[in-house]
Amino acid sequence: MNSNHSRETQSIPVDLIREVFNYQSRFEGSTMVFKIDYPVTEASGFPGLVKDIALLAQTGFKVIIVPGAKENIDAVLKQNNIDSSGCINVQDFPVRVTTSQAISFVEMAAFDVASRFMTFLSGSRVDAVIGNFVRARGLGVINGVDTGHTGTVDKIYAESLWRVLNLGMIPILPCIGWSPSGKPYNVQSDEIALAVSTTLKAEKLYIISVHSQSDGFSLPARLTPQEADALIAIKGNILQNGAENACLGQYLRELKLGLKASRAGIHRVHIIDGKEEGAVLKDLFSNIGTGTMIYADEYDSIRALHSRDLPDVLRLMEPLMQEGILIRRNASQILEKKDDYIVLEIDGSIRACGALHEWGDNQGEIAAVATDPQHAQLGLGRRIIGCLVEKARKSKINRVFVLTTQTQDWFESLGFKEAPVETLPEQKRRVYDQTRKSKVFTLEI
Ligand SMILES: CC(C)(COP(=O)(O)OP(=O)(O)OC[C@H]1O[C@@H](n2cnc3c(N)ncnc32)[C@H](O)[C@@H]1OP(=O)(O)O)[C@@H](O)C(=O)NCCC(=O)NCCS
């Protein structure tokens, strides 16, 4: 019995649990808007996705859902022989012209999609409200075309939304808005998601659709607004030059929405694939998500070590010290040389560290370099080395060295060259551990 118990305990991923608590305390009570395209509701992972969103609402996040309904509206109009071929361009996006004949069918299709969310949320025992939170006005006549019941967001009824959110309920906003006199308009769900996110100053906007694999194009994990802008320009150019790629076209549309939201002050916009099991939770609780994140503020930073970082730094180093890759240091030894250490923080968690110790003779030792294995191969280690080399330059050090037993290839790839132990500064030579047989690698700076 006892041995079973200890085996089970060992298999619990403690780091992951810590990470979840860390995130929960950081984001609890924060507002998240989920813009979810219609095809996601038809994917097999849809019930799981709604369950995850319900879980977030139950844990204290304020969640709003904006379902896209385009394909369902197309289907309903077709079934009822309503011509929906009319289209106008609004800010570079094609927008359906909704005639007075079509609007009641559009409403029906939009509410049908919203109620799918309601059904699955009910299954997770979360209260939800499909509501009239959008005041809309008509687009009027554009380039001689009467756009009928095609509308734009006039106002988001923020107070009503807050009332619902503060009761712990999830508001669902179908792609319909109403004029003050009650006239219905078909409004783009992208526009509603953007308006709701900015009006409520949401912390995060999720744009969830079904991504099919795009030829030769892997989605970038993180983009600043400037990088997103550049990507849109480059890839948009490719599309204009005739490359047929529906997936890329859709991704660019999502990027444009994300960029607008980011420029309007939403700090994190996540573009993710709704097909992927647990995509929202992975994205939220692992710092580095599976889709693309557009981040408007400082997402990661390298800074000096603070005393409060010690537990995190020791957690990074402990397995490496156990394996003998790093030499053993305890908390007080690190604190004694606190100013030598730097850490790389991502969204509030320490993910890499390193130190530069001065030894005289204008030489500095790079030591205690470690990257969190969950964030390996993302260039964090390289950035730590770059920052330590910069630190050394500022201290008028002209040669840095490292003693390594198992990481020589990595240092060589960064330009370090093997050197004899005799080249070490006098003071370091005296404490060089002959039994460890570390190799010396140096970099002239
Ligand atoms: C070495 C270490 C810091 C690299 O961190 P990282 O953030 O994953 O590294 P980067 O993302 O900057 O670089 C990744 C590249 O280095 C390579 N790399 C990573 N660890 C390596 C190692 N031990 N030996 C050789 N190459 C290695 C990766 O294959 C990758 O190559 P690529 O760019 O061609 O794909 C990390 O693996 C670590 O913490 N190792 C244990 C501690 C250690 O050895 N510290 C150095 C002694 S002070």
PDB file of C-alpha atoms in Angstrom, residues 86-274:
ATOM      1  CA  GLY A  86     -23.589  40.252 -52.313  1.00  0.00           C
ATOM      2  CA  CYS A  87     -20.313  41.354 -50.793  1.00  0.00           C
ATOM      3  CA  ILE A  88     -18.581  44.628 -49.990  1.00  0.00           C
ATOM      4  CA  ASN A  89     -15.073  45.402 -48.811  1.00  0.00           C
ATOM      5  CA  VAL A  90     -14.821  46.976 -45.385  1.00  0.00           C
ATOM      6  CA  GLN A  91     -11.264  47.884 -44.377  1.00  0.00           C
ATOM      7  CA  ASP A  92      -9.851  45.284 -46.784  1.00  0.00           C
ATOM      8  CA  PHE A  93     -12.147  42.511 -45.533  1.00  0.00           C
ATOM      9  CA  PRO A  94     -14.943  41.084 -47.648  1.00  0.00           C
ATOM     10  CA  VAL A  95     -18.215  41.452 -45.735  1.00  0.00           C
ATOM     11  CA  ARG A  96     -21.492  39.742 -46.641  1.00  0.00           C
ATOM     12  CA  VAL A  97     -24.364  42.075 -47.562  1.00  0.00           C
ATOM     13  CA  THR A  98     -27.275  40.990 -45.368  1.00  0.00           C
ATOM     14  CA  THR A  99     -30.570  41.845 -47.033  1.00  0.00           C
ATOM     15  CA  SER A 100     -33.880  42.277 -45.197  1.00  0.00           C
ATOM     16  CA  GLN A 101     -34.879  38.903 -46.629  1.00  0.00           C
ATOM     17  CA  ALA A 102     -31.750  37.271 -45.165  1.00  0.00           C
ATOM     18  CA  ILE A 103     -31.516  38.819 -41.702  1.00  0.00           C
ATOM     19  CA  SER A 104     -33.966  36.532 -39.872  1.00  0.00           C
ATOM     20  CA  PHE A 105     -32.119  33.472 -41.255  1.00  0.00           C
ATOM     21  CA  VAL A 106     -28.792  35.035 -40.267  1.00  0.00           C
ATOM     22  CA  GLU A 107     -30.102  35.563 -36.738  1.00  0.00           C
ATOM     23  CA  MET A 108     -31.317  31.977 -36.622  1.00  0.00           C
ATOM     24  CA  ALA A 109     -27.931  30.617 -37.764  1.00  0.00           C
ATOM     25  CA  ALA A 110     -25.980  32.866 -35.380  1.00  0.00           C
ATOM     26  CA  PHE A 111     -28.106  31.886 -32.376  1.00  0.00           C
ATOM     27  CA  ASP A 112     -27.895  28.227 -33.356  1.00  0.00           C
ATOM     28  CA  VAL A 113     -24.078  28.413 -33.054  1.00  0.00           C
ATOM     29  CA  ALA A 114     -24.293  30.327 -29.770  1.00  0.00           C
ATOM     30  CA  SER A 115     -26.618  27.704 -28.347  1.00  0.00           C
ATOM     31  CA  ARG A 116     -24.099  24.940 -29.176  1.00  0.00           C
ATOM     32  CA  PHE A 117     -21.757  26.632 -26.724  1.00  0.00           C
ATOM     33  CA  MET A 118     -24.599  26.950 -24.239  1.00  0.00           C
ATOM     34  CA  THR A 119     -25.315  23.221 -24.511  1.00  0.00           C
ATOM     35  CA  PHE A 120     -21.739  22.163 -23.730  1.00  0.00           C
ATOM     36  CA  LEU A 121     -21.290  24.789 -21.006  1.00  0.00           C
ATOM     37  CA  SER A 122     -24.439  23.463 -19.354  1.00  0.00           C
ATOM     38  CA  GLY A 123     -22.849  20.032 -19.443  1.00  0.00           C
ATOM     39  CA  SER A 124     -19.951  21.511 -17.457  1.00  0.00           C
ATOM     40  CA  ARG A 125     -22.381  23.133 -15.003  1.00  0.00           C
ATOM     41  CA  VAL A 126     -21.360  26.685 -15.865  1.00  0.00           C
ATOM     42  CA  ASP A 127     -24.059  29.334 -16.223  1.00  0.00           C
ATOM     43  CA  ALA A 128     -24.020  31.185 -19.518  1.00  0.00           C
ATOM     44  CA  VAL A 129     -26.099  33.905 -21.117  1.00  0.00           C
ATOM     45  CA  ILE A 130     -26.631  34.503 -24.821  1.00  0.00           C
ATOM     46  CA  GLY A 131     -27.206  38.223 -24.839  1.00  0.00           C
ATOM     47  CA  ASN A 132     -27.823  41.468 -26.647  1.00  0.00           C
ATOM     48  CA  PHE A 133     -24.661  43.160 -25.475  1.00  0.00           C
ATOM     49  CA  VAL A 134     -23.900  44.846 -28.801  1.00  0.00           C
ATOM     50  CA  ARG A 135     -25.483  48.056 -30.008  1.00  0.00           C
ATOM     51  CA  ALA A 136     -25.080  48.212 -33.769  1.00  0.00           C
ATOM     52  CA  ARG A 137     -25.719  50.611 -36.594  1.00  0.00           C
ATOM     53  CA  GLY A 138     -26.089  49.924 -40.286  1.00  0.00           C
ATOM     54  CA  LEU A 139     -23.209  50.399 -42.698  1.00  0.00           C
ATOM     55  CA  GLY A 140     -25.636  52.223 -44.992  1.00  0.00           C
ATOM     56  CA  VAL A 141     -24.963  52.598 -48.686  1.00  0.00           C
ATOM     57  CA  ILE A 142     -21.356  51.846 -49.700  1.00  0.00           C
ATOM     58  CA  ASN A 143     -20.183  52.541 -53.245  1.00  0.00           C
ATOM     59  CA  GLY A 144     -23.792  52.585 -54.392  1.00  0.00           C
ATOM     60  CA  VAL A 145     -24.612  49.272 -52.648  1.00  0.00           C
ATOM     61  CA  ASP A 146     -27.355  49.330 -49.995  1.00  0.00           C
ATOM     62  CA  THR A 147     -25.876  47.090 -47.312  1.00  0.00           C
ATOM     63  CA  GLY A 148     -29.282  46.512 -45.663  1.00  0.00           C
ATOM     64  CA  HIS A 149     -28.882  44.722 -42.340  1.00  0.00           C
ATOM     65  CA  THR A 150     -25.077  44.649 -42.476  1.00  0.00           C
ATOM     66  CA  GLY A 151     -23.902  46.434 -39.380  1.00  0.00           C
ATOM     67  CA  THR A 152     -20.977  47.626 -37.368  1.00  0.00           C
ATOM     68  CA  VAL A 153     -20.452  47.861 -33.604  1.00  0.00           C
ATOM     69  CA  ASP A 154     -21.744  51.115 -32.235  1.00  0.00           C
ATOM     70  CA  LYS A 155     -21.271  50.337 -28.575  1.00  0.00           C
ATOM     71  CA  ILE A 156     -20.655  47.408 -26.253  1.00  0.00           C
ATOM     72  CA  TYR A 157     -22.945  47.427 -23.231  1.00  0.00           C
ATOM     73  CA  ALA A 158     -20.081  47.047 -20.778  1.00  0.00           C
ATOM     74  CA  GLU A 159     -22.133  47.470 -17.597  1.00  0.00           C
ATOM     75  CA  SER A 160     -24.456  44.620 -18.544  1.00  0.00           C
ATOM     76  CA  LEU A 161     -21.482  42.436 -19.425  1.00  0.00           C
ATOM     77  CA  TRP A 162     -19.772  43.164 -16.092  1.00  0.00           C
ATOM     78  CA  ARG A 163     -22.968  42.325 -14.216  1.00  0.00           C
ATOM     79  CA  VAL A 164     -23.100  38.928 -15.888  1.00  0.00           C
ATOM     80  CA  LEU A 165     -19.351  38.320 -15.448  1.00  0.00           C
ATOM     81  CA  ASN A 166     -19.427  39.278 -11.783  1.00  0.00           C
ATOM     82  CA  LEU A 167     -22.085  36.641 -11.228  1.00  0.00           C
ATOM     83  CA  GLY A 168     -19.568  34.089 -12.511  1.00  0.00           C
ATOM     84  CA  MET A 169     -21.517  33.551 -15.744  1.00  0.00           C
ATOM     85  CA  ILE A 170     -20.163  33.365 -19.277  1.00  0.00           C
ATOM     86  CA  PRO A 171     -21.687  35.848 -21.736  1.00  0.00           C
ATOM     87  CA  ILE A 172     -22.004  34.537 -25.292  1.00  0.00           C
ATOM     88  CA  LEU A 173     -22.209  37.188 -28.012  1.00  0.00           C
ATOM     89  CA  PRO A 174     -23.643  35.988 -31.335  1.00  0.00           C
ATOM     90  CA  CYS A 175     -22.690  37.976 -34.424  1.00  0.00           C
ATOM     91  CA  ILE A 176     -25.789  40.145 -34.202  1.00  0.00           C
ATOM     92  CA  GLY A 177     -26.174  43.676 -32.863  1.00  0.00           C
ATOM     93  CA  TRP A 178     -29.288  45.788 -32.471  1.00  0.00           C
ATOM     94  CA  SER A 179     -29.939  49.475 -33.071  1.00  0.00           C
ATOM     95  CA  PRO A 180     -31.444  51.464 -30.162  1.00  0.00           C
ATOM     96  CA  SER A 181     -34.845  50.965 -31.821  1.00  0.00           C
ATOM     97  CA  GLY A 182     -34.312  47.174 -31.931  1.00  0.00           C
ATOM     98  CA  LYS A 183     -33.383  46.720 -35.599  1.00  0.00           C
ATOM     99  CA  PRO A 184     -31.062  43.687 -35.967  1.00  0.00           C
ATOM    100  CA  TYR A 185     -27.784  43.865 -37.854  1.00  0.00           C
ATOM    101  CA  ASN A 186     -25.329  41.187 -38.860  1.00  0.00           C
ATOM    102  CA  VAL A 187     -21.963  42.258 -37.413  1.00  0.00           C
ATOM    103  CA  GLN A 188     -18.611  40.528 -38.033  1.00  0.00           C
ATOM    104  CA  SER A 189     -17.687  38.396 -35.036  1.00  0.00           C
ATOM    105  CA  ASP A 190     -14.064  39.575 -35.428  1.00  0.00           C
ATOM    106  CA  GLU A 191     -15.240  43.121 -34.901  1.00  0.00           C
ATOM    107  CA  ILE A 192     -17.344  42.165 -31.867  1.00  0.00           C
ATOM    108  CA  ALA A 193     -14.411  40.282 -30.310  1.00  0.00           C
ATOM    109  CA  LEU A 194     -12.136  43.276 -30.828  1.00  0.00           C
ATOM    110  CA  ALA A 195     -14.673  45.752 -29.447  1.00  0.00           C
ATOM    111  CA  VAL A 196     -15.454  43.614 -26.381  1.00  0.00           C
ATOM    112  CA  SER A 197     -11.764  42.995 -25.637  1.00  0.00           C
ATOM    113  CA  THR A 198     -10.881  46.672 -25.792  1.00  0.00           C
ATOM    114  CA  THR A 199     -14.012  47.949 -24.023  1.00  0.00           C
ATOM    115  CA  LEU A 200     -13.494  45.554 -21.099  1.00  0.00           C
ATOM    116  CA  LYS A 201      -9.685  45.931 -21.256  1.00  0.00           C
ATOM    117  CA  ALA A 202      -9.295  42.158 -21.465  1.00  0.00           C
ATOM    118  CA  GLU A 203      -5.912  40.665 -20.513  1.00  0.00           C
ATOM    119  CA  LYS A 204      -6.114  38.124 -23.293  1.00  0.00           C
ATOM    120  CA  LEU A 205      -7.874  37.606 -26.583  1.00  0.00           C
ATOM    121  CA  TYR A 206      -7.910  34.066 -27.973  1.00  0.00           C
ATOM    122  CA  ILE A 207      -8.538  33.670 -31.680  1.00  0.00           C
ATOM    123  CA  ILE A 208      -9.390  30.018 -32.209  1.00  0.00           C
ATOM    124  CA  SER A 209      -9.936  28.431 -35.579  1.00  0.00           C
ATOM    125  CA  VAL A 210      -9.139  25.205 -37.357  1.00  0.00           C
ATOM    126  CA  HIS A 211      -5.690  25.385 -38.895  1.00  0.00           C
ATOM    127  CA  SER A 212      -4.829  23.025 -41.694  1.00  0.00           C
ATOM    128  CA  GLN A 213      -1.119  22.666 -42.353  1.00  0.00           C
ATOM    129  CA  SER A 214       0.185  25.506 -44.482  1.00  0.00           C
ATOM    130  CA  ASP A 215       2.710  24.508 -47.133  1.00  0.00           C
ATOM    131  CA  GLY A 216       6.233  25.257 -46.012  1.00  0.00           C
ATOM    132  CA  PHE A 217       5.117  27.727 -43.366  1.00  0.00           C
ATOM    133  CA  SER A 218       5.433  27.037 -39.682  1.00  0.00           C
ATOM    134  CA  LEU A 219       3.579  29.368 -37.359  1.00  0.00           C
ATOM    135  CA  PRO A 220       5.855  31.593 -35.297  1.00  0.00           C
ATOM    136  CA  ALA A 221       5.468  31.137 -31.532  1.00  0.00           C
ATOM    137  CA  ARG A 222       5.797  34.771 -30.488  1.00  0.00           C
ATOM    138  CA  LEU A 223       5.544  38.053 -32.321  1.00  0.00           C
ATOM    139  CA  THR A 224       5.793  41.658 -31.270  1.00  0.00           C
ATOM    140  CA  PRO A 225       3.274  43.923 -33.031  1.00  0.00           C
ATOM    141  CA  GLN A 226       6.128  45.123 -35.291  1.00  0.00           C
ATOM    142  CA  GLU A 227       7.053  41.553 -36.217  1.00  0.00           C
ATOM    143  CA  ALA A 228       3.396  40.684 -36.846  1.00  0.00           C
ATOM    144  CA  ASP A 229       3.140  43.716 -39.115  1.00  0.00           C
ATOM    145  CA  ALA A 230       6.221  42.654 -41.065  1.00  0.00           C
ATOM    146  CA  LEU A 231       4.956  39.073 -41.400  1.00  0.00           C
ATOM    147  CA  ILE A 232       1.592  40.289 -42.700  1.00  0.00           C
ATOM    148  CA  ALA A 233       3.371  42.458 -45.285  1.00  0.00           C
ATOM    149  CA  ILE A 234       5.692  39.665 -46.467  1.00  0.00           C
ATOM    150  CA  LYS A 235       3.142  36.865 -46.543  1.00  0.00           C
ATOM    151  CA  GLY A 236       0.403  39.145 -47.875  1.00  0.00           C
ATOM    152  CA  ASN A 237       2.695  39.924 -50.783  1.00  0.00           C
ATOM    153  CA  ILE A 238       3.139  36.219 -51.485  1.00  0.00           C
ATOM    154  CA  LEU A 239      -0.636  35.753 -51.600  1.00  0.00           C
ATOM    155  CA  GLN A 240      -1.087  38.766 -53.863  1.00  0.00           C
ATOM    156  CA  ASN A 241       1.459  37.292 -56.211  1.00  0.00           C
ATOM    157  CA  GLY A 242      -0.917  34.416 -56.810  1.00  0.00           C
ATOM    158  CA  ALA A 243       0.019  31.735 -54.307  1.00  0.00           C
ATOM    159  CA  GLU A 244      -3.179  29.842 -53.527  1.00  0.00           C
ATOM    160  CA  ASN A 245      -3.090  29.026 -49.879  1.00  0.00           C
ATOM    161  CA  ALA A 246      -6.384  29.245 -48.025  1.00  0.00           C
ATOM    162  CA  CYS A 247      -4.707  28.354 -44.766  1.00  0.00           C
ATOM    163  CA  LEU A 248      -2.165  31.148 -45.010  1.00  0.00           C
ATOM    164  CA  GLY A 249      -4.906  33.582 -46.026  1.00  0.00           C
ATOM    165  CA  GLN A 250      -6.927  32.702 -42.955  1.00  0.00           C
ATOM    166  CA  TYR A 251      -3.891  32.902 -40.683  1.00  0.00           C
ATOM    167  CA  LEU A 252      -3.087  36.366 -42.032  1.00  0.00           C
ATOM    168  CA  ARG A 253      -6.634  37.480 -41.358  1.00  0.00           C
ATOM    169  CA  GLU A 254      -6.267  36.258 -37.772  1.00  0.00           C
ATOM    170  CA  LEU A 255      -2.901  37.980 -37.477  1.00  0.00           C
ATOM    171  CA  LYS A 256      -4.450  41.245 -38.657  1.00  0.00           C
ATOM    172  CA  LEU A 257      -7.185  40.943 -36.034  1.00  0.00           C
ATOM    173  CA  GLY A 258      -4.561  40.096 -33.408  1.00  0.00           C
ATOM    174  CA  LEU A 259      -2.425  43.038 -34.423  1.00  0.00           C
ATOM    175  CA  LYS A 260      -5.367  45.444 -34.206  1.00  0.00           C
ATOM    176  CA  ALA A 261      -6.198  44.119 -30.735  1.00  0.00           C
ATOM    177  CA  SER A 262      -2.595  44.359 -29.665  1.00  0.00           C
ATOM    178  CA  ARG A 263      -2.342  47.947 -30.883  1.00  0.00           C
ATOM    179  CA  ALA A 264      -5.575  48.699 -29.063  1.00  0.00           C
ATOM    180  CA  GLY A 265      -3.938  47.675 -25.788  1.00  0.00           C
ATOM    181  CA  ILE A 266      -4.603  43.926 -25.395  1.00  0.00           C
ATOM    182  CA  HIS A 267      -1.308  42.650 -23.969  1.00  0.00           C
ATOM    183  CA  ARG A 268      -1.618  39.059 -25.134  1.00  0.00           C
ATOM    184  CA  VAL A 269      -3.369  37.823 -28.237  1.00  0.00           C
ATOM    185  CA  HIS A 270      -3.177  34.077 -28.839  1.00  0.00           C
ATOM    186  CA  ILE A 271      -3.935  32.543 -32.207  1.00  0.00           C
ATOM    187  CA  ILE A 272      -4.470  28.850 -31.684  1.00  0.00           C
ATOM    188  CA  ASP A 273      -5.677  25.737 -33.397  1.00  0.00           C
ATOM    189  CA  GLY A 274      -8.976  24.554 -31.938  1.00  0.00           C
TER     190      GLY A 274
END
